[in-house]
PDB file of C-alpha atoms in Angstrom:
ATOM      1  CA  GLN Z  91     122.727 145.526 118.725  1.00 80.00           C
ATOM      2  CA  VAL Z  92     119.134 145.098 117.237  1.00 87.00           C
ATOM      3  CA  GLN Z  93     116.421 146.944 118.253  1.00 92.00           C
ATOM      4  CA  LEU Z  94     112.863 145.812 117.500  1.00 94.00           C
ATOM      5  CA  ILE Z  95     110.248 148.698 117.100  1.00 94.00           C
ATOM      6  CA  GLU Z  96     106.607 147.923 117.146  1.00 96.00           C
ATOM      7  CA  SER Z  97     103.623 149.976 116.058  1.00 96.00           C
ATOM      8  CA  GLY Z  98      99.940 149.939 115.232  1.00 97.00           C
ATOM      9  CA  GLY Z  99      98.607 148.748 118.387  1.00 97.00           C
ATOM     10  CA  GLY Z 100      95.389 150.697 119.699  1.00 97.00           C
ATOM     11  CA  LEU Z 101      91.684 150.224 120.700  1.00 98.00           C
ATOM     12  CA  VAL Z 102      89.191 148.423 118.710  1.00 98.00           C
ATOM     13  CA  GLN Z 103      85.593 147.059 118.660  1.00 98.00           C
ATOM     14  CA  ALA Z 104      85.210 143.370 118.444  1.00 98.00           C
ATOM     15  CA  GLY Z 105      85.192 142.376 114.947  1.00 98.00           C
ATOM     16  CA  GLY Z 106      87.597 145.120 113.926  1.00 98.00           C
ATOM     17  CA  SER Z 107      90.969 144.694 112.557  1.00 98.00           C
ATOM     18  CA  LEU Z 108      94.358 146.100 113.296  1.00 98.00           C
ATOM     19  CA  ARG Z 109      97.952 145.875 111.935  1.00 98.00           C
ATOM     20  CA  LEU Z 110     100.916 145.672 114.049  1.00 98.00           C
ATOM     21  CA  THR Z 111     104.266 146.598 112.497  1.00 97.00           C
ATOM     22  CA  CYS Z 112     107.608 145.453 113.921  1.00 95.00           C
ATOM     23  CA  VAL Z 113     110.896 146.967 112.301  1.00 93.00           C
ATOM     24  CA  ALA Z 114     114.403 145.933 113.204  1.00 90.00           C
ATOM     25  CA  SER Z 115     117.007 148.370 113.249  1.00 86.00           C
ATOM     26  CA  GLY Z 116     120.620 148.150 114.377  1.00 80.00           C
ATOM     27  CA  GLY Z 117     121.685 144.740 112.854  1.00 71.00           C
ATOM     28  CA  THR Z 118     124.134 143.703 110.160  1.00 66.00           C
ATOM     29  CA  TYR Z 119     121.620 141.185 108.896  1.00 63.00           C
ATOM     30  CA  SER Z 120     118.700 141.355 106.820  1.00 64.00           C
ATOM     31  CA  GLY Z 121     117.002 137.946 107.327  1.00 74.00           C
ATOM     32  CA  TYR Z 122     115.677 137.198 110.852  1.00 84.00           C
ATOM     33  CA  ALA Z 123     113.194 134.619 112.140  1.00 90.00           C
ATOM     34  CA  MET Z 124     110.646 136.453 113.656  1.00 92.00           C
ATOM     35  CA  GLY Z 125     107.520 136.064 115.813  1.00 96.00           C
ATOM     36  CA  TRP Z 126     104.616 137.788 117.789  1.00 98.00           C
ATOM     37  CA  PHE Z 127     103.725 137.256 121.358  1.00 98.00           C
ATOM     38  CA  ARG Z 128     101.046 138.359 123.670  1.00 98.00           C
ATOM     39  CA  GLN Z 129     100.743 138.884 127.368  1.00 98.00           C
ATOM     40  CA  ALA Z 130      97.194 139.784 129.071  1.00 96.00           C
ATOM     41  CA  PRO Z 131      97.083 141.075 132.784  1.00 92.00           C
ATOM     42  CA  GLY Z 132      97.729 138.087 135.025  1.00 94.00           C
ATOM     43  CA  ASN Z 133      98.641 135.699 132.303  1.00 95.00           C
ATOM     44  CA  GLU Z 134     102.321 134.174 130.900  1.00 96.00           C
ATOM     45  CA  ARG Z 135     103.483 135.201 127.880  1.00 97.00           C
ATOM     46  CA  GLU Z 136     102.190 132.953 124.928  1.00 97.00           C
ATOM     47  CA  PHE Z 137     102.838 132.448 121.238  1.00 98.00           C
ATOM     48  CA  VAL Z 138     100.770 133.933 118.666  1.00 98.00           C
ATOM     49  CA  ALA Z 139     102.470 133.555 115.297  1.00 98.00           C
ATOM     50  CA  ALA Z 140     105.869 133.031 113.811  1.00 97.00           C
ATOM     51  CA  ILE Z 141     107.674 133.270 110.545  1.00 94.00           C
ATOM     52  CA  ASN Z 142     111.238 131.953 109.287  1.00 90.00           C
ATOM     53  CA  TRP Z 143     113.770 134.217 108.088  1.00 85.00           C
ATOM     54  CA  ASN Z 144     112.873 134.348 104.567  1.00 85.00           C
ATOM     55  CA  GLY Z 145     108.802 135.128 105.243  1.00 84.00           C
ATOM     56  CA  ASP Z 146     108.086 131.532 104.718  1.00 87.00           C
ATOM     57  CA  SER Z 147     106.734 128.537 106.662  1.00 92.00           C
ATOM     58  CA  PRO Z 148     104.397 130.727 109.119  1.00 95.00           C
ATOM     59  CA  LEU Z 149     102.996 129.114 112.395  1.00 97.00           C
ATOM     60  CA  TYR Z 150      99.923 130.107 114.683  1.00 98.00           C
ATOM     61  CA  ALA Z 151      98.670 129.492 117.777  1.00 98.00           C
ATOM     62  CA  ASP Z 152      95.342 127.625 117.579  1.00 97.00           C
ATOM     63  CA  SER Z 153      93.433 130.470 119.177  1.00 97.00           C
ATOM     64  CA  VAL Z 154      94.380 132.889 116.333  1.00 98.00           C
ATOM     65  CA  LYS Z 155      94.284 130.678 113.373  1.00 97.00           C
ATOM     66  CA  GLY Z 156      92.097 131.889 110.482  1.00 97.00           C
ATOM     67  CA  ARG Z 157      92.062 135.606 112.164  1.00 98.00           C
ATOM     68  CA  LEU Z 158      95.739 136.567 112.335  1.00 98.00           C
ATOM     69  CA  THR Z 159      98.453 136.728 109.665  1.00 98.00           C
ATOM     70  CA  ILE Z 160     101.869 136.951 110.155  1.00 97.00           C
ATOM     71  CA  SER Z 161     104.112 138.116 107.099  1.00 95.00           C
ATOM     72  CA  LYS Z 162     107.539 139.605 106.497  1.00 91.00           C
ATOM     73  CA  ASP Z 163     109.291 141.901 104.162  1.00 89.00           C
ATOM     74  CA  HIS Z 164     112.735 140.694 103.881  1.00 81.00           C
ATOM     75  CA  ALA Z 165     114.265 144.008 102.579  1.00 83.00           C
ATOM     76  CA  LYS Z 166     112.904 145.842 105.140  1.00 85.00           C
ATOM     77  CA  LYS Z 167     113.467 143.735 107.977  1.00 86.00           C
ATOM     78  CA  THR Z 168     109.807 144.266 108.827  1.00 90.00           C
ATOM     79  CA  ALA Z 169     107.283 141.931 110.059  1.00 93.00           C
ATOM     80  CA  TYR Z 170     103.694 142.239 110.289  1.00 97.00           C
ATOM     81  CA  LEU Z 171     100.640 140.822 111.995  1.00 98.00           C
ATOM     82  CA  GLN Z 172      97.330 141.390 110.397  1.00 98.00           C
ATOM     83  CA  MET Z 173      94.559 141.038 112.981  1.00 98.00           C
ATOM     84  CA  ASN Z 174      91.028 140.600 111.721  1.00 98.00           C
ATOM     85  CA  SER Z 175      87.633 139.373 113.469  1.00 98.00           C
ATOM     86  CA  LEU Z 176      89.355 140.531 116.758  1.00 98.00           C
ATOM     87  CA  LYS Z 177      87.587 139.251 119.815  1.00 98.00           C
ATOM     88  CA  THR Z 178      87.912 140.556 123.548  1.00 97.00           C
ATOM     89  CA  GLU Z 179      90.126 137.815 124.328  1.00 97.00           C
ATOM     90  CA  ASP Z 180      92.679 139.223 122.258  1.00 98.00           C
ATOM     91  CA  THR Z 181      93.392 142.302 124.398  1.00 98.00           C
ATOM     92  CA  ALA Z 182      96.975 141.976 125.451  1.00 98.00           C
ATOM     93  CA  VAL Z 183     100.490 143.651 125.053  1.00 98.00           C
ATOM     94  CA  TYR Z 184     101.853 142.233 121.813  1.00 98.00           C
ATOM     95  CA  TYR Z 185     105.511 141.706 121.623  1.00 98.00           C
ATOM     96  CA  CYS Z 186     107.808 141.206 118.504  1.00 97.00           C
ATOM     97  CA  ALA Z 187     110.842 138.929 118.674  1.00 96.00           C
ATOM     98  CA  ALA Z 188     113.557 137.855 116.623  1.00 93.00           C
ATOM     99  CA  VAL Z 189     116.192 135.177 116.419  1.00 92.00           C
ATOM    100  CA  ASN Z 190     119.959 136.154 116.279  1.00 87.00           C
ATOM    101  CA  PRO Z 191     121.036 135.068 112.667  1.00 81.00           C
ATOM    102  CA  ARG Z 192     124.440 134.639 113.461  1.00 82.00           C
ATOM    103  CA  ARG Z 193     123.085 131.527 115.786  1.00 81.00           C
ATOM    104  CA  GLY Z 194     122.476 129.790 112.570  1.00 77.00           C
ATOM    105  CA  ILE Z 195     118.769 129.610 113.327  1.00 77.00           C
ATOM    106  CA  THR Z 196     116.458 130.294 110.076  1.00 80.00           C
ATOM    107  CA  GLY Z 197     113.374 128.132 110.748  1.00 87.00           C
ATOM    108  CA  THR Z 198     110.046 129.096 112.341  1.00 91.00           C
ATOM    109  CA  LYS Z 199     110.513 129.273 116.241  1.00 92.00           C
ATOM    110  CA  ILE Z 200     107.342 128.852 118.627  1.00 94.00           C
ATOM    111  CA  HIS Z 201     108.985 129.216 122.081  1.00 95.00           C
ATOM    112  CA  ALA Z 202     109.925 132.485 123.593  1.00 96.00           C
ATOM    113  CA  TYR Z 203     113.219 131.188 124.872  1.00 95.00           C
ATOM    114  CA  GLU Z 204     114.094 130.695 121.232  1.00 94.00           C
ATOM    115  CA  TYR Z 205     114.417 134.356 120.631  1.00 95.00           C
ATOM    116  CA  ASP Z 206     117.257 136.705 121.365  1.00 94.00           C
ATOM    117  CA  TYR Z 207     115.642 140.094 120.587  1.00 94.00           C
ATOM    118  CA  TRP Z 208     112.639 141.710 121.921  1.00 96.00           C
ATOM    119  CA  GLY Z 209     110.476 144.940 121.324  1.00 96.00           C
ATOM    120  CA  GLN Z 210     109.149 147.126 124.055  1.00 96.00           C
ATOM    121  CA  GLY Z 211     105.579 145.927 123.350  1.00 97.00           C
ATOM    122  CA  THR Z 212     102.169 147.415 121.835  1.00 97.00           C
ATOM    123  CA  GLN Z 213      98.696 147.296 123.364  1.00 98.00           C
ATOM    124  CA  VAL Z 214      96.021 146.037 121.872  1.00 98.00           C
ATOM    125  CA  THR Z 215      92.615 146.632 123.211  1.00 98.00           C
ATOM    126  CA  VAL Z 216      89.161 144.714 122.113  1.00 98.00           C
ATOM    127  CA  SER Z 217      85.928 146.402 123.450  1.00 98.00           C
ATOM    128  CA  SER Z 218      82.805 144.469 123.261  1.00 95.00           C
TER     129      SER Z 218
END
């Protein structure tokens, strides 16, 4: 069973930066299509960014384009979300997700239902 462990959340002022890390462990594969989602209080979980199994073809939500960057270290089974120019509306719990490689899906996925594994979430709070 694959486990995803996120880290790097915290409190930052508007305009600041954070880098979130997601490490996949427990699986036998090294290539996972991975994504980041977020959920603010009272809101549904929403797509933020995603990348394919090989660390290529990133996709972003319009609200974060140009400010957030997703990347992936294939060998380390780790995904990153570099967050720059943060805004108060970025405040949310951020979740890492991965697709089970045994399903043969390797492309970039933007819908939560397409993912099989989820992390516990890490809180990001942006103050004004």
